[in-house]
CSV table of C-alpha atoms and ligand atoms in Angstrom, one decimal:
chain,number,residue,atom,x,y,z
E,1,UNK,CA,32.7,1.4,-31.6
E,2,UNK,CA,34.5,-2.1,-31.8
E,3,UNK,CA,34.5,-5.6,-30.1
E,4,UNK,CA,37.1,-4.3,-27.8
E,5,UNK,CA,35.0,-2.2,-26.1
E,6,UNK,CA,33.9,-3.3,-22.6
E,7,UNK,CA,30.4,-3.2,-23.2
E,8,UNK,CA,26.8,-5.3,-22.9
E,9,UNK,CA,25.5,-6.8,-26.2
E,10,UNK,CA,22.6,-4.7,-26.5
E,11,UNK,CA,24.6,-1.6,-27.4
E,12,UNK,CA,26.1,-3.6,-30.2
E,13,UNK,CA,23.1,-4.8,-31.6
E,14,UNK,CA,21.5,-0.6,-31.3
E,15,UNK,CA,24.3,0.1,-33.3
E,16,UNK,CA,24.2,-2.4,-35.6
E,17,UNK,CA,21.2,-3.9,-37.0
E,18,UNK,CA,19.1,-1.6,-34.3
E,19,UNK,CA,15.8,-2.6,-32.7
E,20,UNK,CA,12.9,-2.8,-34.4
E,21,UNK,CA,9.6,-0.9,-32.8
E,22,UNK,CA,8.1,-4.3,-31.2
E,23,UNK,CA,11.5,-5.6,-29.3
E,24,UNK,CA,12.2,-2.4,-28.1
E,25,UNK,CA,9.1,-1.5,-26.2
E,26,UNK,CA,8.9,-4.8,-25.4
E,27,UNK,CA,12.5,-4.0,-23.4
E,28,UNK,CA,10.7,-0.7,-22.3
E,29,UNK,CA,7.7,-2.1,-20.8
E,30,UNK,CA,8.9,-5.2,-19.5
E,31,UNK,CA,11.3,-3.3,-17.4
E,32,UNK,CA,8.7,-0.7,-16.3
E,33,UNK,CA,6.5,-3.6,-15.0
E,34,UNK,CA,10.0,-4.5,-13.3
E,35,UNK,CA,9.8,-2.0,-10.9
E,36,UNK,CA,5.8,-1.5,-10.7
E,37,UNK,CA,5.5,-5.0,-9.0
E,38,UNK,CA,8.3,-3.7,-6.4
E,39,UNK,CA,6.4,-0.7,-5.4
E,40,UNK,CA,2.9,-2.9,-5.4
E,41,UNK,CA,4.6,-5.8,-3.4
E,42,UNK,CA,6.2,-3.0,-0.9
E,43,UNK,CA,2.6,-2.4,-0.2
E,44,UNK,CA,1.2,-5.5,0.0
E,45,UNK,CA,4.3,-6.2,2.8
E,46,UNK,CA,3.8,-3.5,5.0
E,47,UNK,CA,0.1,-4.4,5.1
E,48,UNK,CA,0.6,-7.7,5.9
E,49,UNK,CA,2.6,-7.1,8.4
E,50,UNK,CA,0.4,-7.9,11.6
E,51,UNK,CA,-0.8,-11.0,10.0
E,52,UNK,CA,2.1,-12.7,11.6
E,53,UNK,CA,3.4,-13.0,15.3
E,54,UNK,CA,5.9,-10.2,16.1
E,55,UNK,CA,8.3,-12.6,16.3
E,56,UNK,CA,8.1,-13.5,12.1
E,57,UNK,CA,7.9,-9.6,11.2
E,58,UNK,CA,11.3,-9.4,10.3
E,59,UNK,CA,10.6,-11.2,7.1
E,60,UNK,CA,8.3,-9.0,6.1
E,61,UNK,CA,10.6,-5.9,7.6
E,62,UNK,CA,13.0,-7.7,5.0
E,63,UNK,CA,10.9,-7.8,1.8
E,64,UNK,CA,10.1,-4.4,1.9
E,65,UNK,CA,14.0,-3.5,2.2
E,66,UNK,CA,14.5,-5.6,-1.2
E,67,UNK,CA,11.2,-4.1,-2.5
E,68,UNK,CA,12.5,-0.3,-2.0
E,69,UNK,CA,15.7,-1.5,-3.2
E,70,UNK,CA,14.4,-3.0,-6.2
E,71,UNK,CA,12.4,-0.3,-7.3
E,72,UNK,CA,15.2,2.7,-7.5
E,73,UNK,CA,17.7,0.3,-9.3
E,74,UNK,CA,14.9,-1.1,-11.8
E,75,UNK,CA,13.9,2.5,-12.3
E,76,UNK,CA,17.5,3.1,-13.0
E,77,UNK,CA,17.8,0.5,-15.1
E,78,UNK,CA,14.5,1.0,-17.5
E,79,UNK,CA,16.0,4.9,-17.5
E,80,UNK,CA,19.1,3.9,-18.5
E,81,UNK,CA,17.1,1.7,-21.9
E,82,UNK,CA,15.3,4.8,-22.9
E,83,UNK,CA,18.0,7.2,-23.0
E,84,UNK,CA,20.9,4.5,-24.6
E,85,UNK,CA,18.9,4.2,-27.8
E,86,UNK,CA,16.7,6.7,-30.0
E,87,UNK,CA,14.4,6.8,-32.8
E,88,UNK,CA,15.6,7.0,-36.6
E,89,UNK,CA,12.9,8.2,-38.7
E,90,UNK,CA,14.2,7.6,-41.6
E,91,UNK,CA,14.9,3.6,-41.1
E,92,UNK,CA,11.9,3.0,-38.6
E,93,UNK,CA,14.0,2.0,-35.8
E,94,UNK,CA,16.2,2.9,-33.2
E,95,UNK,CA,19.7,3.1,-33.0
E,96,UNK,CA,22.3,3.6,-30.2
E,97,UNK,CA,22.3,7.5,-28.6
E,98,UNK,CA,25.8,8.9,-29.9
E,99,UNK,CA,25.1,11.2,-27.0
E,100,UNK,CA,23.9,9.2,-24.3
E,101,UNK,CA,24.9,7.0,-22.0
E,102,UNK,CA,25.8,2.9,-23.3
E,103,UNK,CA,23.5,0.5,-21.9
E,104,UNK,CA,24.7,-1.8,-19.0
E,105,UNK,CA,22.9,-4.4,-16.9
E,106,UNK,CA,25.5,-3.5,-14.0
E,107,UNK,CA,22.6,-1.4,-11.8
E,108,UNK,CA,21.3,-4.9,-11.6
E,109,UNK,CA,23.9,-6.6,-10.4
E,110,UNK,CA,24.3,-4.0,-7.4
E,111,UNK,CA,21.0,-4.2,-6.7
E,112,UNK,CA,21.4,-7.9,-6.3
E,113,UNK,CA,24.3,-7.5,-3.8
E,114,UNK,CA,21.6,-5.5,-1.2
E,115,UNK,CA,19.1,-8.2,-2.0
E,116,UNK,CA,20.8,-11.2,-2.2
E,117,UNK,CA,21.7,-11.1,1.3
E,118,UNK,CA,18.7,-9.9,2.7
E,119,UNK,CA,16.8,-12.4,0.6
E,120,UNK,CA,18.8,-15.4,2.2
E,121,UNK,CA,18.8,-14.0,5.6
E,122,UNK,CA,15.0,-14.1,5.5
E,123,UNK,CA,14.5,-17.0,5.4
E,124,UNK,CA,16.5,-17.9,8.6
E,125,UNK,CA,13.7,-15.5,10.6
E,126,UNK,CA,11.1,-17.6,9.3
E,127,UNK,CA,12.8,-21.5,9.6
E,128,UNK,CA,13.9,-22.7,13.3
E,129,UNK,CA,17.1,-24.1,13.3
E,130,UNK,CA,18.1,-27.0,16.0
E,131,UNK,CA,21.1,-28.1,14.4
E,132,UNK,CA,22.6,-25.8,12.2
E,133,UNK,CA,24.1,-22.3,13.5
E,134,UNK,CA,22.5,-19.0,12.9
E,135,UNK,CA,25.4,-17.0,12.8
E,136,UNK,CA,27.3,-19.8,10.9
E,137,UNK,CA,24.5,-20.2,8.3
E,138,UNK,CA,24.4,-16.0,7.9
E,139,UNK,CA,28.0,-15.3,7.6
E,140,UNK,CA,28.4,-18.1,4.6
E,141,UNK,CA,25.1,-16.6,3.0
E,142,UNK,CA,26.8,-13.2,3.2
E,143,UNK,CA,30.4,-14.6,1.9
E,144,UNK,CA,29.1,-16.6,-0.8
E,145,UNK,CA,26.3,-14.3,-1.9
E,146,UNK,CA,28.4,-11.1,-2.4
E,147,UNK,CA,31.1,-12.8,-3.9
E,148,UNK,CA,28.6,-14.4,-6.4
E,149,UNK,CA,27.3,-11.2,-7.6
E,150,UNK,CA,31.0,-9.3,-7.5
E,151,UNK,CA,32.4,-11.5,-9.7
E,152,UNK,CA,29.8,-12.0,-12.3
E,153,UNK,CA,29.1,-8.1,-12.2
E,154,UNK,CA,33.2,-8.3,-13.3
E,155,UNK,CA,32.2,-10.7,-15.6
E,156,UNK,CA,29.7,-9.1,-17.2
E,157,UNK,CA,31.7,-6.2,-18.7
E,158,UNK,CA,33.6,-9.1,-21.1
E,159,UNK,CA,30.4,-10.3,-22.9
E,160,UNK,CA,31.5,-9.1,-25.9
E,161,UNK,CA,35.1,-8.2,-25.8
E,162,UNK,CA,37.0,-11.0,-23.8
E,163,UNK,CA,34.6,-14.3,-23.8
E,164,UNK,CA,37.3,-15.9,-21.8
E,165,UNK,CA,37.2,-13.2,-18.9
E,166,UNK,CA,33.7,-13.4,-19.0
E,167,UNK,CA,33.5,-17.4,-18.8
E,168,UNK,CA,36.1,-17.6,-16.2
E,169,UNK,CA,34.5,-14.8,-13.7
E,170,UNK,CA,31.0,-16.7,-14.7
E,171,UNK,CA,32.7,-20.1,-13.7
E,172,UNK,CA,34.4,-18.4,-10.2
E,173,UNK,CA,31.2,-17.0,-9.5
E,174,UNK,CA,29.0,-20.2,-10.3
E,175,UNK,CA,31.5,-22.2,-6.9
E,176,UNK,CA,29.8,-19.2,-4.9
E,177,UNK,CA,26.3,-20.0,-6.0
E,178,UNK,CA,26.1,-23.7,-5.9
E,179,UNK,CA,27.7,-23.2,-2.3
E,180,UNK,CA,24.3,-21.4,-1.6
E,181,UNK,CA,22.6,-23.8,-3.1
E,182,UNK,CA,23.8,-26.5,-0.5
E,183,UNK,CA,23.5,-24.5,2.6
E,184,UNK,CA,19.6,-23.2,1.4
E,185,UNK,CA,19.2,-26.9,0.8
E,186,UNK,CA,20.2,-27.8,4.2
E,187,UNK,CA,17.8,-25.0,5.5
E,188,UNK,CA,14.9,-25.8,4.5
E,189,UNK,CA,15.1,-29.6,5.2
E,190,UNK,CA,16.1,-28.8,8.7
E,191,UNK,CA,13.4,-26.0,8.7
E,192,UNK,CA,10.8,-28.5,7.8
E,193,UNK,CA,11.5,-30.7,10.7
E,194,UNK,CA,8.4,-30.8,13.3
E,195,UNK,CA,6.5,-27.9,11.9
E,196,UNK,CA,2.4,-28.4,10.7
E,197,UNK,CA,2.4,-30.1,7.6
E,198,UNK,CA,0.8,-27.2,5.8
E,199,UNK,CA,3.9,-25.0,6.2
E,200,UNK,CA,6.3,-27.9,5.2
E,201,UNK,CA,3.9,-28.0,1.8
E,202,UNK,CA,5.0,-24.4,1.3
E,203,UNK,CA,8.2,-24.6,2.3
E,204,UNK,CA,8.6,-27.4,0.0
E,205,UNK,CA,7.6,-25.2,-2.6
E,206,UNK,CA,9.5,-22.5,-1.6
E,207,UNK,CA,12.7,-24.6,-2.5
E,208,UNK,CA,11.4,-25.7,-5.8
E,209,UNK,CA,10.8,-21.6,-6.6
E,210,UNK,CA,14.3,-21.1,-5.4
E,211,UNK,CA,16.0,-23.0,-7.7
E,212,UNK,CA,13.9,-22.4,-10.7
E,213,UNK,CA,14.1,-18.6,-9.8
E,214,UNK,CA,17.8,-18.4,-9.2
E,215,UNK,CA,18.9,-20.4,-12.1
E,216,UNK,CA,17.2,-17.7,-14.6
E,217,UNK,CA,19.7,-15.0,-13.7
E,218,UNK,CA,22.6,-17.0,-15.0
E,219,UNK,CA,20.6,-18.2,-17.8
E,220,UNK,CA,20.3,-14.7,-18.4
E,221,UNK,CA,24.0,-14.0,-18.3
E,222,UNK,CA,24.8,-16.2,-20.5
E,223,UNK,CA,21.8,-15.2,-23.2
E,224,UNK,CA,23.9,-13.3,-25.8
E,225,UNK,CA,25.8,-16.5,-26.5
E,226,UNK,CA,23.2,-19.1,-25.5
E,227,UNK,CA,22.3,-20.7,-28.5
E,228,UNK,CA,26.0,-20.6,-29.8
E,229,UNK,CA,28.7,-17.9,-29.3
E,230,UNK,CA,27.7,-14.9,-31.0
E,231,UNK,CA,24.9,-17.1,-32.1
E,232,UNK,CA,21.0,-17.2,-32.9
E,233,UNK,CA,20.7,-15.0,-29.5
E,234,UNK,CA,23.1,-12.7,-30.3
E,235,UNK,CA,20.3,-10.1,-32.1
E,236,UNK,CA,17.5,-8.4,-30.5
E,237,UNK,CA,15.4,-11.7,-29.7
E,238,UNK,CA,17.6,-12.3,-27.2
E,239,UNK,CA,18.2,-8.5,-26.0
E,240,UNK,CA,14.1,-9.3,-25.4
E,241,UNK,CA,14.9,-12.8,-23.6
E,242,UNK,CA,17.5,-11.7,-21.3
E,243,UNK,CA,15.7,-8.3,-19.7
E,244,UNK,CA,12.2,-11.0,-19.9
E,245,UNK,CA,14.1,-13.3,-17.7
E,246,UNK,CA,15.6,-10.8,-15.7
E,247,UNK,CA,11.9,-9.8,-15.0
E,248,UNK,CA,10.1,-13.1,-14.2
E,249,UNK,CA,13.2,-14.1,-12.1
E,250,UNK,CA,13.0,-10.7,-10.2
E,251,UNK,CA,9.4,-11.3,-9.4
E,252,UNK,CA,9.3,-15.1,-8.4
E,253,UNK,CA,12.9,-14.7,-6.1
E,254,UNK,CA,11.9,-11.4,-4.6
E,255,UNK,CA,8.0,-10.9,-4.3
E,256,UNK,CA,6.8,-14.6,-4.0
E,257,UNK,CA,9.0,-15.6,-2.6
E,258,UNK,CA,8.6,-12.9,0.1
E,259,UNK,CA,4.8,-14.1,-0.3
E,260,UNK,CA,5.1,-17.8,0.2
E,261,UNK,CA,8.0,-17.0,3.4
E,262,UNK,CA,5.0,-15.1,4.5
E,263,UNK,CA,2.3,-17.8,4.2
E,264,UNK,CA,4.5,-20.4,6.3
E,265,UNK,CA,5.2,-17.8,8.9
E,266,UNK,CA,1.1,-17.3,9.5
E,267,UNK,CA,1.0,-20.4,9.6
E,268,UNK,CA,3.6,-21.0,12.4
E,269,UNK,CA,2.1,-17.9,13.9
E,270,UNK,CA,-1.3,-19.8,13.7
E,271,UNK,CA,0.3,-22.8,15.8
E,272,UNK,CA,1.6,-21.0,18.4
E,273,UNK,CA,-1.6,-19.0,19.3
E,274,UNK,CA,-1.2,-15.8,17.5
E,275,UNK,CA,-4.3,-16.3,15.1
E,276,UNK,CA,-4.6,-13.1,13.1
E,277,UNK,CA,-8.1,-13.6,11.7
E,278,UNK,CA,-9.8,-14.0,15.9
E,279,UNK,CA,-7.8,-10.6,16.8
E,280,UNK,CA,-9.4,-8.9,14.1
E,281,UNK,CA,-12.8,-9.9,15.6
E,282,UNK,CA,-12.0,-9.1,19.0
M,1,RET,C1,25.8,-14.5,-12.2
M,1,RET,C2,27.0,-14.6,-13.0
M,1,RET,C3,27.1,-15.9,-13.8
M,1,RET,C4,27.1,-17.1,-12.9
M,1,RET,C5,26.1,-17.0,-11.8
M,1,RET,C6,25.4,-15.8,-11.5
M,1,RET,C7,24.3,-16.0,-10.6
M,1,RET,C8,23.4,-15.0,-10.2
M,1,RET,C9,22.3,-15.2,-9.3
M,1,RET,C10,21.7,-14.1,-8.9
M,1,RET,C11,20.6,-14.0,-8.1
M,1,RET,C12,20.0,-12.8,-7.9
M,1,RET,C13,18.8,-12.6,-7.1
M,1,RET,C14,18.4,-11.4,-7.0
M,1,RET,C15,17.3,-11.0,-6.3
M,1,RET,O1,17.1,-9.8,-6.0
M,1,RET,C16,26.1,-13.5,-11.1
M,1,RET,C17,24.6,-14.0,-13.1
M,1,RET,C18,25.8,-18.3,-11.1
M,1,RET,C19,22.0,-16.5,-8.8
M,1,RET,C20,18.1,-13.7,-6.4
């Protein structure tokens, strides 16, 4: 198999050097913990679900779409690990399966394309907005979001074999995601405006989890080639990184955030009479 091949980096490191016993399970586990939390956080959001007014249950309605979501494509995904690459014996580690399947991140990147929406649109269920339009806000979070994920799933496939491809659809796709970066921004400042101060604390931190949590995923795009093209990542340390980032950003953009949209929605229910704790006593 050569450089010309349209594939991720990790197969090209399982059939090079291979992985040793540590970075591989590592890769294993990390993605089984992937799609545990999704299951546990589809749990935690139906419970939850009467803690807010009906009126705020569509974010949690929407979690648990991303959550089931998540979960079959992470499965996928940590299927997909085990079966690209098996054990040698002989040299103690494992090597790409010459009769299996090559590894690709792409059931990620589909997954993101259900999510990514629904994740945006969540928040406009939980935030009031006086100035800005609904369906205005919604249709450029739909645009920009698929066409984010379209072109850097394109991109994606050039890793290896075309860096200039794979710069250029990570460049198109990078106009997409700061434009969702300016109309989120513009959300939550206007969603901030005469609500209690406890909920404008979270939504504050809301944003701040946002942008830490989004910027990981392009961070991890760019991993093989991070520290220098074909560089110090380009081995299984950063095979390791890229699916650990992957991970923590799936967990802090999906399920706490999911969490925290939660939190500022009992409060809000709180303010406007629907106090979950006195029901429970009545
Ligand atoms: C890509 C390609 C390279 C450039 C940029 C990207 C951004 C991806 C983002 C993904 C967010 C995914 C989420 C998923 C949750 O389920 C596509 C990696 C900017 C921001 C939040």
């Amino acid at each position: 198999m050569d450089k010309t091949i349209n594939a991720n980096f990790e197969n090209f490191i399982g059939m090079s050097e291979g992985y040793s016993e540590m970075a591989y399970q590592l890769v294993s586990h990390v993605l089984t913990l992937g799609y545990a939390v999704m299951l546990a956080g589809l749990l935690y959001f139906i419970l939850t679900l009467k803690t807010v007014s009906p009126k705020y249950r569509m974010s949690n309605i929407l979690s648990g779409v991303v959550m089931v979501s998540a979960f079959l494509l992470l499965y996928a995904q940590a299927d997909n690990w085990t079966t690209s690459f098996q054990f040698d014996p002989e040299q103690g580690r494992y090597f790409l399966n010459p009769n299996g399947d090559l590894f690709n991140n792409g059931y990620r990147y589909l997954n993101w394309l259900i999510d990514v929406p629904m994740l945006l649109f969540q928040i406009l269920f939980v935030v009031s907005l006086t100035k800005l339009s609904f369906k205005s806000v919604r249709n450029q979070f739909w645009f920009s979001g698929s066409l984010m994920i379209i072109t850097g799933y394109i991109g994606q496939f050039y890793e290896v074999s075309d860096l200039g491809q794979f710069f250029i659809w990570g460049a198109i796709s990078t106009v997409f995601f700061f434009h969702i970066l300016w109309v989120m921004r513009k959300v939550i400042k206007e969603g901030k405006e005469g609500i209690p101060e406890e909920a404008k604390k979270v939504l504050g931190s809301i944003w701040t989890l946002f942008l830490v949590s989004w910027f990981l995923y392009p961070g991890a795009y760019l991993m093989p080639h991070l520290l220098g093209i074909d560089g110090l990542f380009f081995n299984e340390v950063g095979v390791v990184a890229r699916q650990m980032t992957y991970t923590i950003a799936d967990v802090s953009s999906k399920v706490i955030y999911g969490v925290l949209l939660g939190n500022v929605a009992q409060i809000l229910s709180k303010a406007e009479g629907y106090d979950f704790k006195k029901l429970q006593q009545m």
